[in-house]
Coordinates of C-alpha atoms and ligand atoms in Angstrom, one line a residue:
M1 CA -29.6 -72.0 -5.0
G2 CA -32.3 -74.2 -4.4
S3 CA -36.3 -73.9 -4.7
L4 CA -39.2 -73.8 -2.6
D5 CA -39.0 -77.9 -3.2
D6 CA -35.7 -78.6 -0.8
I7 CA -38.0 -76.7 1.8
R8 CA -38.4 -79.8 4.3
P9 CA -39.8 -80.3 8.0
E10 CA -36.3 -80.6 9.0
W11 CA -36.3 -78.3 12.1
R12 CA -37.6 -81.7 13.7
T13 CA -33.8 -82.8 14.1
L14 CA -32.7 -80.1 15.7
K15 CA -33.1 -80.5 20.0
R16 CA -34.7 -78.6 22.3
K17 CA -31.0 -77.8 24.0
W18 CA -30.1 -76.8 21.2
E19 CA -32.0 -73.5 21.4
H20 CA -30.2 -69.7 22.8
S21 CA -30.9 -69.5 26.3
F22 CA -33.4 -66.3 26.0
H23 CA -35.9 -68.6 24.4
P24 CA -37.4 -70.5 27.5
M25 CA -37.7 -67.1 29.5
C26 CA -41.5 -67.6 30.2
S27 CA -44.2 -70.4 28.7
Y28 CA -46.2 -68.9 26.4
M29 CA -49.8 -70.8 24.6
G30 CA -49.4 -71.7 21.4
M31 CA -45.9 -71.2 20.9
F32 CA -43.7 -72.8 18.5
P33 CA -40.3 -73.9 19.3
A34 CA -37.3 -72.1 18.2
S35 CA -35.8 -74.6 15.6
L36 CA -38.9 -73.5 12.8
P37 CA -38.3 -70.2 12.0
H38 CA -34.2 -71.1 12.6
Y39 CA -34.7 -73.1 9.7
F40 CA -36.7 -71.0 7.7
I41 CA -34.6 -67.8 8.2
Q42 CA -31.6 -69.2 7.4
K43 CA -33.4 -71.1 3.9
L44 CA -34.7 -67.5 2.8
T45 CA -32.6 -65.2 4.5
D46 CA -28.8 -63.5 4.4
E47 CA -27.7 -61.8 7.6
G48 CA -28.7 -58.3 7.8
D49 CA -32.3 -59.1 6.5
V50 CA -35.2 -57.9 7.9
V51 CA -37.4 -60.9 9.8
L52 CA -40.8 -59.8 11.1
D53 CA -43.8 -61.8 12.9
P54 CA -46.9 -59.5 12.9
F55 CA -48.0 -62.4 16.1
S56 CA -44.8 -62.4 17.6
G57 CA -46.1 -64.2 21.3
R58 CA -42.8 -64.9 23.8
G59 CA -40.9 -63.7 20.8
T60 CA -39.6 -66.9 19.2
A61 CA -39.5 -65.5 16.4
P62 CA -37.3 -62.1 16.1
L63 CA -34.9 -63.3 18.8
Q64 CA -34.1 -66.2 16.2
A65 CA -33.7 -64.2 13.7
C66 CA -31.6 -61.9 15.9
V67 CA -29.5 -64.8 17.2
D68 CA -29.2 -65.3 13.0
G69 CA -27.6 -62.3 12.7
R70 CA -30.6 -60.3 11.5
V71 CA -32.6 -57.5 12.2
G72 CA -35.6 -59.4 14.0
V73 CA -39.2 -57.4 14.3
G74 CA -41.9 -58.9 16.7
N75 CA -45.4 -57.0 17.0
D76 CA -48.2 -58.5 19.6
L77 CA -51.3 -57.1 20.6
N78 CA -51.1 -58.9 24.1
P79 CA -49.1 -56.9 26.7
M80 CA -47.2 -60.1 28.3
A81 CA -46.2 -60.6 24.2
Y82 CA -44.9 -57.2 23.6
V83 CA -42.9 -57.4 27.1
L84 CA -41.3 -60.9 27.0
T85 CA -40.4 -59.9 22.9
R86 CA -39.0 -56.7 23.6
A87 CA -37.0 -58.3 26.4
K88 CA -35.5 -60.9 24.1
V89 CA -34.7 -58.3 20.9
D90 CA -33.3 -55.4 22.8
P91 CA -31.6 -56.7 26.2
P92 CA -29.4 -54.6 28.6
S93 CA -26.0 -56.4 29.5
A94 CA -26.6 -59.0 32.1
E95 CA -24.1 -56.9 34.1
S96 CA -26.6 -54.4 34.1
V97 CA -29.8 -55.8 35.2
H98 CA -27.8 -57.7 38.3
Q99 CA -26.5 -53.6 38.8
R100 CA -30.6 -52.9 39.2
I101 CA -31.8 -56.1 40.7
E102 CA -29.2 -55.4 43.7
D103 CA -30.3 -51.4 43.6
L104 CA -33.7 -52.5 44.0
R105 CA -33.3 -54.8 46.8
L106 CA -30.7 -52.2 48.6
D107 CA -33.8 -49.5 48.2
Y108 CA -36.4 -52.1 49.2
D109 CA -39.4 -50.9 51.8
P110 CA -42.4 -53.4 52.5
P111 CA -45.5 -51.7 51.0
E112 CA -49.1 -52.4 52.3
T113 CA -50.5 -55.4 50.7
E114 CA -54.2 -55.0 52.0
H115 CA -55.5 -53.9 48.8
V116 CA -54.3 -57.0 46.7
P117 CA -56.9 -58.9 45.5
E118 CA -57.3 -62.0 47.6
K119 CA -56.9 -64.5 44.3
V120 CA -53.1 -62.9 43.8
Q121 CA -52.7 -62.4 47.9
M122 CA -54.3 -66.2 48.4
L123 CA -51.3 -67.3 46.2
Y124 CA -47.6 -65.9 48.1
H125 CA -46.2 -65.9 51.0
D126 CA -46.3 -62.2 52.7
H127 CA -42.8 -61.6 52.1
T128 CA -43.1 -62.6 48.5
L129 CA -46.0 -60.7 48.1
A130 CA -44.8 -57.4 49.6
Q131 CA -41.5 -57.7 47.2
L132 CA -43.9 -57.9 44.2
V133 CA -46.3 -55.3 44.8
Y134 CA -42.9 -53.0 45.7
L135 CA -41.7 -54.0 41.9
K136 CA -45.1 -53.3 40.5
R137 CA -45.0 -49.5 42.2
E138 CA -41.3 -49.3 41.3
F139 CA -42.1 -50.0 37.1
G140 CA -45.2 -48.2 37.5
L141 CA -47.4 -50.9 36.9
G142 CA -50.3 -49.4 38.3
E143 CA -49.3 -48.9 42.2
N144 CA -49.5 -44.9 42.5
G145 CA -52.9 -44.7 40.7
I146 CA -51.5 -44.0 37.4
P147 CA -52.2 -46.6 34.5
A148 CA -49.1 -48.4 33.4
D149 CA -47.7 -48.2 29.8
L150 CA -45.8 -50.5 29.2
R151 CA -44.5 -48.8 26.2
S152 CA -42.1 -46.0 28.6
L153 CA -41.0 -49.2 30.5
S154 CA -37.2 -48.9 30.2
Q155 CA -35.2 -51.5 28.7
I156 CA -33.6 -53.0 32.1
D157 CA -36.9 -52.8 33.7
T158 CA -38.8 -54.5 30.5
F159 CA -36.1 -57.1 31.3
V160 CA -36.2 -57.8 34.5
T161 CA -40.0 -57.5 34.1
A162 CA -39.6 -60.2 31.7
L163 CA -37.9 -62.6 34.1
L164 CA -40.0 -62.0 36.7
L165 CA -43.4 -63.3 34.4
G166 CA -41.0 -66.3 34.1
I167 CA -41.1 -67.4 37.4
M168 CA -44.5 -65.5 38.5
H169 CA -45.9 -69.2 39.1
G170 CA -45.0 -73.1 38.7
Q171 CA -44.0 -76.3 40.5
S172 CA -40.7 -76.1 41.6
G173 CA -38.1 -74.0 44.5
Q174 CA -37.6 -71.4 41.1
Y175 CA -40.9 -69.8 41.2
L176 CA -42.9 -67.8 43.2
S177 CA -46.6 -69.2 44.0
V178 CA -47.7 -71.9 45.9
S179 CA -47.3 -74.7 43.6
M180 CA -49.0 -74.9 40.0
P181 CA -48.7 -75.1 36.7
N182 CA -46.3 -72.8 35.1
T183 CA -47.5 -72.9 31.3
F184 CA -50.7 -71.1 32.4
S185 CA -53.2 -69.9 35.3
M186 CA -55.1 -71.9 36.6
S187 CA -58.6 -70.5 37.4
E188 CA -59.3 -69.2 40.3
G189 CA -62.0 -71.4 42.2
Y190 CA -59.7 -74.2 41.2
V191 CA -56.6 -73.1 43.0
S192 CA -58.5 -72.0 46.0
D193 CA -60.4 -75.5 46.2
Y194 CA -57.0 -77.4 45.7
I195 CA -55.4 -74.9 48.2
E196 CA -57.9 -75.8 50.9
E197 CA -58.1 -79.1 49.8
E198 CA -54.5 -80.1 49.9
G199 CA -53.7 -77.2 53.0
L200 CA -50.8 -75.8 50.9
E201 CA -48.9 -72.9 52.5
P202 CA -47.1 -70.3 50.2
P203 CA -43.6 -70.7 49.9
R204 CA -41.5 -68.0 51.8
R205 CA -39.6 -67.0 48.3
D206 CA -37.6 -63.5 48.0
V207 CA -37.9 -62.2 44.7
F208 CA -35.0 -60.7 44.6
D209 CA -33.0 -63.7 45.0
K210 CA -34.9 -65.9 42.3
L211 CA -34.6 -62.6 40.0
E212 CA -30.7 -62.8 40.2
T213 CA -31.0 -67.1 39.9
R214 CA -33.0 -66.6 36.8
L215 CA -31.1 -63.9 35.2
H216 CA -27.9 -66.5 35.2
T217 CA -30.0 -68.6 33.5
I218 CA -31.3 -67.0 31.1
Y219 CA -28.1 -64.9 29.9
H220 CA -25.8 -68.5 29.8
D221 CA -25.7 -68.2 25.8
G222 CA -24.8 -64.3 26.0
E223 CA -27.0 -61.4 24.0
P224 CA -28.0 -62.4 20.6
A225 CA -25.7 -61.4 17.8
Q226 CA -28.4 -58.7 16.4
R227 CA -30.3 -56.0 17.8
G228 CA -34.3 -55.9 17.0
H229 CA -37.3 -54.2 17.4
A230 CA -40.7 -54.9 19.7
V231 CA -43.8 -53.5 18.1
F232 CA -46.7 -53.3 20.6
G233 CA -50.2 -52.8 18.0
D234 CA -52.7 -54.6 16.2
A235 CA -51.1 -56.0 13.2
R236 CA -53.2 -54.2 11.1
D237 CA -51.4 -51.1 11.5
L238 CA -48.1 -52.7 10.9
P239 CA -47.8 -50.0 7.5
E240 CA -47.6 -47.2 9.9
T241 CA -45.8 -48.8 13.0
L242 CA -42.7 -49.8 10.8
A243 CA -42.5 -46.7 8.8
D244 CA -41.6 -45.6 12.3
I245 CA -38.3 -47.7 12.2
D246 CA -35.0 -46.2 11.2
D247 CA -33.3 -49.2 10.5
V248 CA -36.2 -51.3 8.7
D249 CA -36.8 -50.6 5.1
G250 CA -38.6 -53.4 3.7
V251 CA -39.2 -56.9 4.9
D252 CA -37.5 -59.5 3.6
L253 CA -39.9 -62.7 5.5
I254 CA -42.6 -62.7 6.9
F255 CA -42.8 -65.8 9.7
T256 CA -45.4 -66.0 12.0
S257 CA -48.4 -68.4 13.1
P258 CA -51.3 -66.2 13.4
P259 CA -53.8 -67.0 16.4
Y260 CA -56.1 -70.2 16.4
L261 CA -59.2 -70.5 15.2
K262 CA -61.1 -69.8 18.4
V263 CA -59.1 -71.9 20.7
L264 CA -56.9 -69.6 23.4
K265 CA -58.0 -67.2 25.7
Y266 CA -54.4 -65.1 26.1
G267 CA -56.0 -62.7 29.0
L268 CA -58.1 -65.4 31.2
Y269 CA -55.4 -68.1 31.0
N270 CA -53.0 -65.7 31.7
W271 CA -54.4 -63.7 34.8
I272 CA -51.7 -64.0 37.2
R273 CA -49.3 -62.4 35.2
L274 CA -51.3 -59.6 33.5
W275 CA -52.0 -58.6 37.4
F276 CA -48.4 -57.9 37.7
L277 CA -48.3 -56.1 34.6
D278 CA -51.8 -54.0 35.7
E279 CA -54.1 -55.2 32.8
E280 CA -57.5 -56.6 32.8
P281 CA -57.3 -59.9 31.3
D282 CA -60.7 -59.6 29.7
V283 CA -60.1 -56.8 27.9
V284 CA -56.8 -58.2 27.1
D285 CA -59.1 -61.2 25.3
D286 CA -61.6 -58.7 24.1
R287 CA -58.8 -56.6 22.4
L288 CA -57.1 -60.0 20.4
D289 CA -58.4 -61.7 17.4
D290 CA -58.8 -64.9 19.1
E291 CA -62.1 -66.4 18.8
L292 CA -62.7 -65.5 15.0
D293 CA -65.3 -67.9 13.8
L294 CA -63.9 -69.4 9.9
E295 CA -65.7 -66.5 8.1
A296 CA -64.5 -63.8 10.4
Y297 CA -60.9 -64.8 10.1
L298 CA -60.4 -65.7 7.0
E299 CA -61.6 -61.9 6.4
F300 CA -59.1 -61.0 9.4
M301 CA -56.0 -63.7 7.7
T302 CA -57.4 -61.2 4.3
E303 CA -56.2 -57.8 6.5
T304 CA -53.1 -59.9 7.5
F305 CA -51.9 -60.7 3.9
A306 CA -53.2 -57.6 2.7
V307 CA -50.2 -55.7 5.6
A308 CA -48.1 -58.5 4.7
D309 CA -48.2 -57.3 0.6
E310 CA -47.1 -53.8 1.7
V311 CA -44.5 -54.3 4.0
L312 CA -42.5 -57.6 2.2
D313 CA -39.9 -56.5 -0.5
S314 CA -41.8 -57.0 -3.2
E315 CA -38.8 -59.2 -5.5
G316 CA -37.9 -62.8 -3.3
G317 CA -40.1 -61.4 -0.4
V318 CA -41.7 -64.6 1.6
A319 CA -44.6 -64.8 4.1
A320 CA -44.3 -68.2 5.9
F321 CA -47.3 -68.8 7.9
V322 CA -47.9 -71.5 10.8
I323 CA -51.3 -72.7 10.6
G324 CA -52.7 -75.6 12.6
D325 CA -55.4 -77.5 11.0
V326 CA -58.5 -77.6 13.4
D327 CA -61.4 -79.6 14.4
Q328 CA -65.2 -78.2 14.1
G329 CA -68.6 -80.7 14.9
G330 CA -65.8 -83.6 14.2
E331 CA -64.9 -82.3 10.8
T332 CA -60.9 -81.2 10.5
I333 CA -60.3 -78.1 8.5
N334 CA -57.5 -77.7 6.4
L335 CA -57.1 -74.4 7.2
A336 CA -53.9 -73.5 5.6
K337 CA -55.0 -75.0 3.0
E338 CA -58.7 -72.5 3.1
V339 CA -56.0 -69.8 3.6
A340 CA -54.0 -70.3 0.6
D341 CA -57.5 -70.8 -1.4
E342 CA -59.7 -67.9 -0.4
V343 CA -56.9 -65.5 0.6
V344 CA -53.7 -65.8 -1.1
A345 CA -54.5 -67.1 -4.3
P346 CA -57.0 -64.2 -5.1
M347 CA -53.9 -61.6 -4.4
D348 CA -52.2 -60.1 -7.3
G349 CA -49.3 -59.4 -5.2
F350 CA -48.6 -62.8 -4.3
E351 CA -48.3 -66.8 -4.9
V352 CA -48.8 -69.5 -3.1
G353 CA -45.7 -71.3 -2.9
R354 CA -45.9 -74.4 -0.7
I355 CA -47.9 -75.8 1.7
V356 CA -45.4 -77.8 4.2
E357 CA -46.8 -80.1 6.5
D358 CA -45.4 -80.4 10.7
R359 CA -46.5 -82.9 12.3
V360 CA -46.6 -81.4 16.3
P361 CA -46.5 -84.7 18.8
D362 CA -49.9 -84.0 21.6
N363 CA -47.5 -83.3 24.2
E364 CA -46.0 -80.1 22.4
K365 CA -49.9 -78.0 21.7
V366 CA -49.8 -76.0 24.6
S367 CA -53.6 -76.0 24.0
R368 CA -54.3 -79.9 24.6
I369 CA -53.5 -79.4 28.8
W370 CA -57.1 -77.0 28.3
G371 CA -59.0 -80.7 29.1
E372 CA -62.2 -79.6 27.8
T373 CA -61.3 -76.2 27.1
K374 CA -59.0 -76.8 24.6
G375 CA -60.9 -76.6 21.4
E376 CA -60.5 -77.5 18.4
A377 CA -56.2 -77.6 17.6
T378 CA -55.1 -80.9 16.0
E379 CA -51.9 -82.2 16.0
I380 CA -51.0 -81.1 12.4
D381 CA -49.6 -77.6 11.7
R382 CA -49.2 -76.5 8.0
I383 CA -46.5 -73.8 7.2
L384 CA -48.2 -71.9 4.4
I385 CA -45.6 -70.4 2.3
A386 CA -46.6 -67.0 0.1
H387 CA -44.3 -65.4 -2.1
R388 CA -43.7 -62.3 -4.2
G389 CA -41.5 -62.8 -7.1
H390 CA -38.5 -65.1 -8.0
V391 CA -37.5 -67.0 -4.2
E392 CA -33.5 -67.8 -3.5
V393 CA -33.2 -70.9 -1.0
A394 CA -30.1 -71.5 0.3
D395 CA -29.0 -75.3 -0.3
D396 CA -26.9 -75.8 2.7
P397 CA -26.9 -72.2 4.9
D398 CA -24.6 -72.2 7.3
G399 CA -26.1 -71.8 10.7
L400 CA -27.6 -75.2 9.8
K401 CA -24.9 -77.1 8.9
T402 CA -23.2 -76.0 12.1
K403 CA -26.3 -75.9 14.8
S404 CA -24.0 -73.5 16.7
L405 CA -25.3 -70.4 18.3
P406 CA -23.9 -67.3 16.8
G407 CA -23.6 -64.4 18.7
R408 CA -21.5 -62.5 21.5
Q409 CA -20.7 -65.2 24.4
Q410 CA -21.2 -62.4 26.5
T411 CA -21.1 -64.3 30.1
L412 CA -22.2 -63.4 34.0
S413 CA -18.9 -64.5 34.9
S414 CA -18.1 -60.8 35.6
F415 CA -20.3 -60.8 38.6
D416 CA -20.5 -64.4 39.7
Ligands
LIG501 C1 -50.4 -68.3 18.2 S1 -49.9 -67.2 18.9 C2 -48.0 -66.4 18.7 C3 -47.5 -67.6 19.1 C4 -45.5 -67.1 19.2 N1 -45.2 -67.8 17.7 C5 -44.5 -68.2 19.9 O1 -43.8 -69.0 19.2 O2 -45.1 -66.8 20.9 C6 -51.1 -65.8 18.2 C7 -50.7 -64.1 19.0 O3 -51.5 -63.3 18.4 C8 -51.9 -62.1 19.0 N2 -52.6 -61.3 18.6 C9 -54.0 -62.0 18.3 N3 -54.7 -60.8 17.7 C10 -53.5 -60.0 17.0 C11 -53.9 -58.6 16.5 N4 -54.9 -58.6 16.5 N5 -53.0 -58.3 16.5 C12 -51.6 -58.3 16.7 N6 -51.0 -60.0 17.6 C13 -52.5 -60.4 17.8 C14 -52.1 -63.2 20.4 O4 -51.8 -62.4 21.7 C15 -51.0 -64.1 20.5 O5 -49.8 -63.9 21.1

């Protein structure tokens, strides 16, 4: 067994192709590569351990935990993040998703679409839009005059919804919309000017066909070895919400990247996907802790570490936080060090173990594509490792040696 000094940024040597095929289900701003949690999970936990991400985003850390045979638990307050995380940690069989898509196709009866906001209508061919409205209605996502309740979506419909979020807009034939970026939703005004200037016509795409194609790609590596849990809530409520989950009795590792300081607006920049989920972008943005100044951010981190203190195992529990440096008014703030000094060091429960530097190539940092609104993210992320008691660090874990993907290799051959 080694010590925290043996933690090195070796995750950078794992190529993207190595990832489990569920990971790229849908892009998400501020996401980290799966190799990063994989490294920490392998080094710091054993099979069957519980790995929690209180800010799970697209569900990278909890999914990776499940792929690595741990119980992955992801929590997020963004509805889109909840759907993606839940689909990944508790997937139905590929066969049952296929069956559901085919049943929906058989029952399809084109609905009216006049009530759909003009900004959404301009993105889709009439045929495609009618199918989207039909699916919203079938999934109870706001087409029946009743507000959507994402928690009550079935396991299969959550998975189909997650597949759909991934193909709602993009630039190639696999996407449903007029040609536009996949990573985020451009502003309504920008898209409408672009469509007019370029004389674009929305392509006629069949949603059921595109879902089937996507299902094949996403299920390439089969279901992860282990099941996990998704929670739709505020990270500060985790002590109560985790208590309701039967097979989670104490957390062994928290691996997370908390919200940035004044960088991303998850609601506004995902208005198209949120339309499908029947969520208002500004309501989502008001709910999330993504626009804090430094003082409020440190207060928020204090509350987050208090939660970590409550839920982590008291002996050997580790909290690893990926925190990017930020530029403010020309000055670079080493935010990880601020959190270590101001938040973690004064706590009785925790010790600051290490702060490991991770340089992120410019083109990988999603916040960079925002031009002048990209805010203050820089190319340096740091992983702040805080721990309780003695920590065991595996020298040469099997999962890192083989770089293989544990998991039941269930494929789609049964209905190819
Ligand atoms: C940097 S992102 C995490 C991205 C994630 N690591 C991934 O790979 O997709 C931070 C997340 O914190 C979420 N968030 C913001 N405030 C929150 C809160 N109070 N409770 C729970 N989640 C919150 C945002 O919705 C966002 O998904």
